């Protein structure tokens, strides 16, 4: 399949910092990426789709139940904390294969997927970026959504109307982030800019779908 | 030591003098200048002298703010403490103050806008 990334790795977001490059300050996110193990290959014949299952993170053997132990034994790896499927071509990987941070190089572009910070039940200003009304000068319209539709026709609210509700806590991908530095000794990848999710959360780094296209792709070479 | 502190540690400058809010410092910064039509970059050093009114943050992200009165107008400039642009920080005098953030000085004019000098014991 053409939409499959060539490489991907699981990691943990450690947090953000800044680096001085010449006289400019660059914001970076530090990700503890890998080492990952290929634990299963999903094939068209058996599973109906193609993907690669990756495992990441050490865990005590006593914390793993019997079915999972068998799964890890089959893959020939030690017990792993997190398993995640990534759309990679299973023909290019072997079960038990180790994936390290050095599959990414400085200057490359990556898409980083994570689960964004939950914001709870939020109003339309926070959740959808509505402008809201004036805070003072006699205004009584502050953060309300305003009109949500017409009157007798259609006498209902259309589906998809932006209303208050649960915000955040959803799977979000930050596309086309520059790999700023790779420290393969300590399994660290520094990505320029912010990445979805809180510190300590799981993130998936994939080769950017936009790399090799347009301006961003040119900068890579 | 966690990884982020470790990354930041490599950026830290070792030769920063000890200074606190209330001290008067002279900060020397180096700026790149591109003069009009010529493409050559020229380095120029500038200095900014005034009262330190704030130190904020930690590690490589620490910044400090210097306030001075320039042609009757108050000017404040915030510098990243570990920025490579800063070539030198010189402590001119030490002040005796009772708070960490000297924002009150913004409302003061003339004599009141001064900070007591620290008595050397």
Tab-separated table of C-alpha atoms in Angstrom:
chain	number	residue	atom	x	y	z
A	1	UNK	CA	0.000	0.000	0.000
A	2	UNK	CA	1.242	3.451	-0.838
A	3	UNK	CA	-0.041	5.250	2.248
A	4	UNK	CA	2.143	3.194	4.551
A	5	UNK	CA	4.959	4.874	6.350
A	6	UNK	CA	8.408	3.419	5.869
A	7	UNK	CA	9.415	3.747	9.479
A	8	UNK	CA	7.846	4.324	12.842
A	9	UNK	CA	8.781	4.103	16.494
A	10	UNK	CA	6.966	4.268	19.809
A	11	UNK	CA	8.116	6.642	22.514
A	12	UNK	CA	7.299	8.496	25.662
A	13	UNK	CA	7.012	12.272	25.784
A	14	UNK	CA	9.425	13.496	28.448
A	15	UNK	CA	8.711	17.212	28.150
A	16	UNK	CA	9.825	20.348	26.421
A	17	UNK	CA	12.841	22.602	26.651
A	18	UNK	CA	14.644	25.117	24.511
A	19	UNK	CA	17.974	25.106	22.753
A	20	UNK	CA	20.123	27.986	21.572
A	21	UNK	CA	21.132	27.666	17.946
A	22	UNK	CA	23.342	30.599	17.075
A	23	UNK	CA	21.361	33.501	18.426
A	24	UNK	CA	17.908	31.969	18.075
A	25	UNK	CA	16.019	29.929	20.627
A	26	UNK	CA	14.442	26.735	19.303
A	27	UNK	CA	11.596	25.026	21.205
A	28	UNK	CA	11.985	21.247	21.275
A	29	UNK	CA	10.089	18.273	22.668
A	30	UNK	CA	12.188	15.486	24.143
A	31	UNK	CA	10.904	11.995	23.347
A	32	UNK	CA	12.274	8.771	24.814
A	33	UNK	CA	11.928	6.713	21.645
A	34	UNK	CA	12.428	2.986	21.689
A	35	UNK	CA	13.946	0.516	21.840
A	36	UNK	CA	10.886	-1.092	20.287
A	37	UNK	CA	10.343	-4.700	19.300
A	38	UNK	CA	8.239	-6.071	16.495
A	39	UNK	CA	5.827	-8.415	18.269
A	40	UNK	CA	3.449	-9.399	15.472
A	41	UNK	CA	2.905	-8.951	11.758
A	42	UNK	CA	-0.673	-8.499	10.575
A	43	UNK	CA	-1.252	-9.911	7.122
A	44	UNK	CA	-4.006	-9.604	4.554
A	45	UNK	CA	-4.582	-13.368	4.508
A	46	UNK	CA	-4.972	-13.815	8.228
A	47	UNK	CA	-6.149	-10.476	9.550
A	48	UNK	CA	-7.627	-8.760	6.516
A	49	UNK	CA	-5.249	-5.807	6.756
A	50	UNK	CA	-1.542	-5.146	6.871
A	51	UNK	CA	0.197	-3.626	9.869
A	52	UNK	CA	3.085	-4.132	12.241
A	53	UNK	CA	2.573	-4.500	15.977
A	54	UNK	CA	5.272	-2.797	18.025
A	55	UNK	CA	5.997	-3.205	21.708
A	56	UNK	CA	7.696	-0.668	23.923
A	57	UNK	CA	8.763	-0.274	27.533
A	58	UNK	CA	10.047	-2.673	30.161
A	59	UNK	CA	7.624	-4.309	32.539
A	60	UNK	CA	8.050	-6.873	35.319
A	61	UNK	CA	7.216	-10.395	34.266
A	62	UNK	CA	4.810	-10.745	37.200
A	63	UNK	CA	2.705	-7.900	35.788
A	64	UNK	CA	2.005	-9.763	32.557
A	65	UNK	CA	-0.818	-12.277	32.357
A	66	UNK	CA	-0.524	-15.754	30.851
A	67	UNK	CA	-1.985	-15.035	27.387
A	68	UNK	CA	0.350	-12.054	26.976
A	69	UNK	CA	3.334	-14.094	28.174
A	70	UNK	CA	2.607	-16.544	25.387
A	71	UNK	CA	2.385	-13.674	22.907
A	72	UNK	CA	5.794	-12.364	23.951
A	73	UNK	CA	7.312	-15.847	23.963
A	74	UNK	CA	6.131	-16.314	20.387
A	75	UNK	CA	7.735	-13.030	19.388
A	76	UNK	CA	10.905	-13.910	21.263
A	77	UNK	CA	10.941	-10.673	23.269
A	78	UNK	CA	10.856	-9.819	26.920
A	79	UNK	CA	7.528	-8.646	28.396
A	80	UNK	CA	6.669	-5.162	27.135
A	81	UNK	CA	4.509	-2.477	28.650
A	82	UNK	CA	2.702	-1.169	25.598
A	83	UNK	CA	1.693	-2.790	22.332
A	84	UNK	CA	0.550	-0.665	19.410
A	85	UNK	CA	-0.159	-1.309	15.771
A	86	UNK	CA	1.454	0.957	13.244
A	87	UNK	CA	0.659	1.039	9.513
A	88	UNK	CA	3.988	-0.265	8.271
A	89	UNK	CA	4.570	-2.756	5.500
A	90	UNK	CA	4.862	-6.175	7.246
A	91	UNK	CA	6.991	-7.557	4.424
A	92	UNK	CA	9.860	-5.308	5.473
A	93	UNK	CA	9.896	-6.434	9.111
A	94	UNK	CA	10.580	-9.603	11.048
A	95	UNK	CA	9.001	-10.668	14.324
A	96	UNK	CA	11.376	-9.950	17.204
A	97	UNK	CA	13.214	-7.253	15.274
A	98	UNK	CA	14.497	-4.338	17.340
A	99	UNK	CA	13.738	-0.772	16.299
A	100	UNK	CA	15.952	1.963	17.689
A	101	UNK	CA	15.833	5.748	17.715
A	102	UNK	CA	18.519	5.964	15.028
A	103	UNK	CA	16.044	5.073	12.270
A	104	UNK	CA	15.350	8.811	12.304
A	105	UNK	CA	17.978	11.352	11.358
A	106	UNK	CA	18.440	15.034	11.974
A	107	UNK	CA	16.574	17.254	9.541
A	108	UNK	CA	14.006	14.624	8.584
A	109	UNK	CA	10.312	15.262	9.053
A	110	UNK	CA	8.027	13.180	11.222
A	111	UNK	CA	4.365	12.992	12.172
A	112	UNK	CA	3.857	12.569	15.893
A	113	UNK	CA	0.629	11.037	17.182
A	114	UNK	CA	-0.549	11.135	20.762
A	115	UNK	CA	-3.624	11.520	22.913
A	116	UNK	CA	-4.154	15.194	23.691
A	117	UNK	CA	-4.626	16.498	27.214
A	118	UNK	CA	-8.212	16.142	28.374
A	119	UNK	CA	-9.971	19.431	28.996
A	120	UNK	CA	-13.187	18.041	30.510
A	121	UNK	CA	-16.610	19.489	29.668
A	122	UNK	CA	-15.736	22.732	27.947
A	123	UNK	CA	-17.655	25.599	26.444
A	124	UNK	CA	-17.553	26.646	22.813
A	125	UNK	CA	-14.870	29.298	23.332
A	126	UNK	CA	-12.313	26.751	24.537
A	127	UNK	CA	-13.567	23.782	22.532
A	128	UNK	CA	-14.182	25.361	19.131
A	129	UNK	CA	-12.433	28.704	19.366
A	130	UNK	CA	-15.587	30.857	19.235
A	131	UNK	CA	-14.866	34.516	19.864
A	132	UNK	CA	-17.320	35.097	22.679
A	133	UNK	CA	-18.675	38.541	23.492
A	134	UNK	CA	-17.272	41.627	25.204
A	135	UNK	CA	-16.412	41.151	28.870
A	136	UNK	CA	-17.737	44.546	29.982
A	137	UNK	CA	-19.176	47.879	28.728
A	138	UNK	CA	-22.694	46.752	29.594
A	139	UNK	CA	-22.489	43.544	27.602
A	140	UNK	CA	-24.375	40.574	28.973
A	141	UNK	CA	-23.120	38.215	26.262
A	142	UNK	CA	-19.843	36.675	27.391
A	143	UNK	CA	-18.965	33.090	26.465
A	144	UNK	CA	-22.307	31.743	25.220
A	145	UNK	CA	-22.507	30.072	21.772
A	146	UNK	CA	-25.185	32.487	20.423
A	147	UNK	CA	-27.718	31.322	17.871
A	148	UNK	CA	-27.588	27.616	17.060
A	149	UNK	CA	-29.915	27.710	14.081
A	150	UNK	CA	-33.116	29.031	12.514
A	151	UNK	CA	-36.755	28.947	13.779
A	152	UNK	CA	-39.834	26.999	12.575
A	153	UNK	CA	-37.993	25.802	9.493
A	154	UNK	CA	-36.156	23.519	10.095
A	155	UNK	CA	-37.307	23.517	13.752
A	156	UNK	CA	-34.366	21.387	14.740
A	157	UNK	CA	-30.636	21.807	15.285
A	158	UNK	CA	-28.515	20.512	12.451
A	159	UNK	CA	-26.129	17.657	13.113
A	160	UNK	CA	-22.528	18.642	13.549
A	161	UNK	CA	-23.423	21.940	15.246
A	162	UNK	CA	-20.464	23.038	17.372
A	163	UNK	CA	-21.664	22.927	20.961
A	164	UNK	CA	-20.132	22.523	24.429
A	165	UNK	CA	-18.958	19.066	25.454
A	166	UNK	CA	-15.946	16.975	26.220
A	167	UNK	CA	-12.812	18.562	24.782
A	168	UNK	CA	-9.340	17.091	24.424
A	169	UNK	CA	-8.426	13.530	25.257
A	170	UNK	CA	-8.573	12.614	21.569
A	171	UNK	CA	-6.012	11.118	19.230
A	172	UNK	CA	-4.174	13.998	17.568
A	173	UNK	CA	-1.369	13.976	15.020
A	174	UNK	CA	1.095	16.834	14.728
A	175	UNK	CA	2.294	16.676	11.141
A	176	UNK	CA	5.586	17.505	9.535
A	177	UNK	CA	7.678	18.198	12.629
A	178	UNK	CA	11.403	18.532	12.140
A	179	UNK	CA	13.634	15.975	13.819
A	180	UNK	CA	16.033	18.288	15.560
A	181	UNK	CA	18.482	15.876	17.147
A	182	UNK	CA	18.814	12.129	17.648
A	183	UNK	CA	20.722	10.702	20.593
A	184	UNK	CA	20.871	6.996	19.851
A	185	UNK	CA	22.918	6.248	22.978
A	186	UNK	CA	20.183	7.435	25.285
A	187	UNK	CA	17.304	6.653	22.882
A	188	UNK	CA	16.261	10.271	22.709
A	189	UNK	CA	14.680	12.098	19.800
A	190	UNK	CA	14.313	15.862	19.939
A	191	UNK	CA	11.485	17.170	17.782
A	192	UNK	CA	11.101	20.825	16.948
A	193	UNK	CA	7.886	22.253	18.379
A	194	UNK	CA	5.107	20.821	20.485
A	195	UNK	CA	3.672	17.308	20.480
A	196	UNK	CA	0.163	16.272	21.615
A	197	UNK	CA	-0.357	14.845	25.087
A	198	UNK	CA	0.920	15.257	28.628
A	199	UNK	CA	4.407	14.363	29.830
A	200	UNK	CA	4.914	10.635	30.182
A	201	UNK	CA	2.289	9.764	27.578
A	202	UNK	CA	2.762	7.409	24.654
A	203	UNK	CA	3.568	8.971	21.292
A	204	UNK	CA	4.046	7.357	17.893
A	205	UNK	CA	6.635	8.870	15.580
A	206	UNK	CA	6.132	8.114	11.924
A	207	UNK	CA	7.819	9.245	8.778
A	208	UNK	CA	5.897	12.310	7.698
A	209	UNK	CA	3.280	11.766	5.004
A	210	UNK	CA	4.175	15.174	3.663
A	211	UNK	CA	7.922	14.600	3.473
A	212	UNK	CA	9.207	14.392	-0.058
A	213	UNK	CA	6.484	16.737	-1.214
A	214	UNK	CA	6.551	20.480	-1.742
A	215	UNK	CA	8.721	22.853	0.205
A	216	UNK	CA	8.990	20.743	3.331
A	217	UNK	CA	10.350	17.826	1.339
A	218	UNK	CA	12.984	19.955	-0.322
A	219	UNK	CA	14.329	21.107	2.994
A	220	UNK	CA	14.973	17.526	4.018
A	221	UNK	CA	17.472	16.820	1.261
B	1	UNK	CA	19.311	13.477	36.749
B	2	UNK	CA	16.597	13.415	34.169
B	3	UNK	CA	17.174	13.682	30.450
B	4	UNK	CA	15.786	17.182	30.041
B	5	UNK	CA	18.011	18.650	32.724
B	6	UNK	CA	20.888	16.848	31.101
B	7	UNK	CA	20.159	18.376	27.697
B	8	UNK	CA	19.795	21.796	29.272
B	9	UNK	CA	23.007	21.433	31.240
B	10	UNK	CA	25.049	21.369	28.054
B	11	UNK	CA	23.669	24.818	27.210
B	12	UNK	CA	24.453	26.437	30.538
B	13	UNK	CA	27.139	29.064	30.791
B	14	UNK	CA	29.575	28.624	33.623
B	15	UNK	CA	30.927	32.159	33.829
B	16	UNK	CA	27.781	33.973	34.946
B	17	UNK	CA	28.424	36.295	37.897
B	18	UNK	CA	26.272	36.121	40.962
B	19	UNK	CA	23.611	38.835	40.759
B	20	UNK	CA	20.188	39.410	42.244
B	21	UNK	CA	17.223	41.691	41.693
B	22	UNK	CA	18.188	45.124	42.988
B	23	UNK	CA	21.683	44.954	41.559
B	24	UNK	CA	22.797	47.270	38.811
B	25	UNK	CA	24.395	45.423	35.902
B	26	UNK	CA	25.870	46.161	32.526
B	27	UNK	CA	24.951	43.557	29.922
B	28	UNK	CA	27.066	43.393	26.793
B	29	UNK	CA	25.354	41.819	23.828
B	30	UNK	CA	26.630	41.092	20.376
B	31	UNK	CA	24.299	41.779	17.492
B	32	UNK	CA	24.680	40.919	13.858
B	33	UNK	CA	24.093	43.792	11.531
B	34	UNK	CA	23.469	43.827	7.835
B	35	UNK	CA	24.141	47.282	6.517
B	36	UNK	CA	21.901	48.288	3.601
B	37	UNK	CA	23.164	47.005	0.260
B	38	UNK	CA	26.209	45.023	1.352
B	39	UNK	CA	25.751	41.381	2.094
B	40	UNK	CA	28.496	41.127	4.635
B	41	UNK	CA	27.457	40.678	8.205
B	42	UNK	CA	29.024	42.881	10.777
B	43	UNK	CA	29.188	42.094	14.436
B	44	UNK	CA	28.564	44.947	16.802
B	45	UNK	CA	28.493	44.926	20.536
B	46	UNK	CA	25.973	46.886	22.510
B	47	UNK	CA	25.625	47.397	26.191
B	48	UNK	CA	22.561	47.831	28.315
B	49	UNK	CA	22.988	49.102	31.843
B	50	UNK	CA	20.307	49.240	34.464
B	51	UNK	CA	18.582	47.780	37.464
B	52	UNK	CA	17.762	44.086	37.592
B	53	UNK	CA	14.077	43.917	38.504
B	54	UNK	CA	13.398	40.215	37.963
B	55	UNK	CA	15.016	36.823	37.633
B	56	UNK	CA	12.710	34.096	36.463
B	57	UNK	CA	12.824	30.449	35.395
B	58	UNK	CA	15.460	27.794	35.886
B	59	UNK	CA	17.998	25.831	33.923
B	60	UNK	CA	18.596	26.926	30.342
B	61	UNK	CA	15.276	28.769	30.391
B	62	UNK	CA	16.209	31.298	33.059
B	63	UNK	CA	15.735	34.951	32.111
B	64	UNK	CA	16.341	38.287	33.798
B	65	UNK	CA	14.946	41.742	33.191
B	66	UNK	CA	16.942	44.971	33.301
B	67	UNK	CA	15.256	48.363	33.620
B	68	UNK	CA	16.757	51.717	32.837
B	69	UNK	CA	15.545	55.227	32.144
B	70	UNK	CA	16.472	56.281	28.648
B	71	UNK	CA	15.752	59.913	27.642
B	72	UNK	CA	13.119	60.109	30.361
B	73	UNK	CA	11.385	56.925	29.249
B	74	UNK	CA	11.538	53.695	31.189
B	75	UNK	CA	12.998	50.847	29.103
B	76	UNK	CA	12.933	47.222	30.173
B	77	UNK	CA	14.713	44.448	28.409
B	78	UNK	CA	14.480	40.753	29.173
B	79	UNK	CA	17.458	38.542	28.374
B	80	UNK	CA	17.754	34.760	28.406
B	81	UNK	CA	20.496	34.277	30.979
B	82	UNK	CA	22.315	31.571	29.020
B	83	UNK	CA	21.906	33.105	25.572
B	84	UNK	CA	25.063	33.037	23.457
B	85	UNK	CA	24.223	36.597	22.382
B	86	UNK	CA	25.193	37.836	25.834
B	87	UNK	CA	28.927	38.306	25.873
B	88	UNK	CA	29.325	39.723	29.338
B	89	UNK	CA	27.383	40.581	32.476
B	90	UNK	CA	29.092	42.974	34.835
B	91	UNK	CA	27.746	43.779	38.269
B	92	UNK	CA	28.173	47.518	38.818
B	93	UNK	CA	26.649	47.715	42.272
B	94	UNK	CA	24.683	45.545	44.650
B	95	UNK	CA	21.339	46.703	45.971
B	96	UNK	CA	19.618	46.069	49.270
B	97	UNK	CA	16.045	45.069	48.524
B	98	UNK	CA	13.369	43.105	50.336
B	99	UNK	CA	11.571	41.469	47.457
B	100	UNK	CA	12.355	39.232	44.508
B	101	UNK	CA	10.413	41.155	41.867
B	102	UNK	CA	10.886	44.934	41.888
B	103	UNK	CA	7.812	45.839	39.870
B	104	UNK	CA	6.962	48.643	42.306
B	105	UNK	CA	9.840	50.636	40.877
B	106	UNK	CA	7.850	51.210	37.666
B	107	UNK	CA	5.449	53.517	39.472
B	108	UNK	CA	8.167	55.449	41.238
B	109	UNK	CA	9.841	58.544	39.821
B	110	UNK	CA	13.043	60.356	40.717
B	111	UNK	CA	14.347	59.818	44.206
B	112	UNK	CA	11.803	57.173	45.048
B	113	UNK	CA	12.873	55.056	42.097
B	114	UNK	CA	16.210	54.331	43.701
B	115	UNK	CA	17.364	51.182	45.401
B	116	UNK	CA	19.453	51.281	48.570
B	117	UNK	CA	23.027	50.239	48.105
B	118	UNK	CA	24.123	47.212	49.980
B	119	UNK	CA	26.431	47.927	52.881
B	120	UNK	CA	29.471	45.747	52.792
B	121	UNK	CA	29.879	43.995	56.057
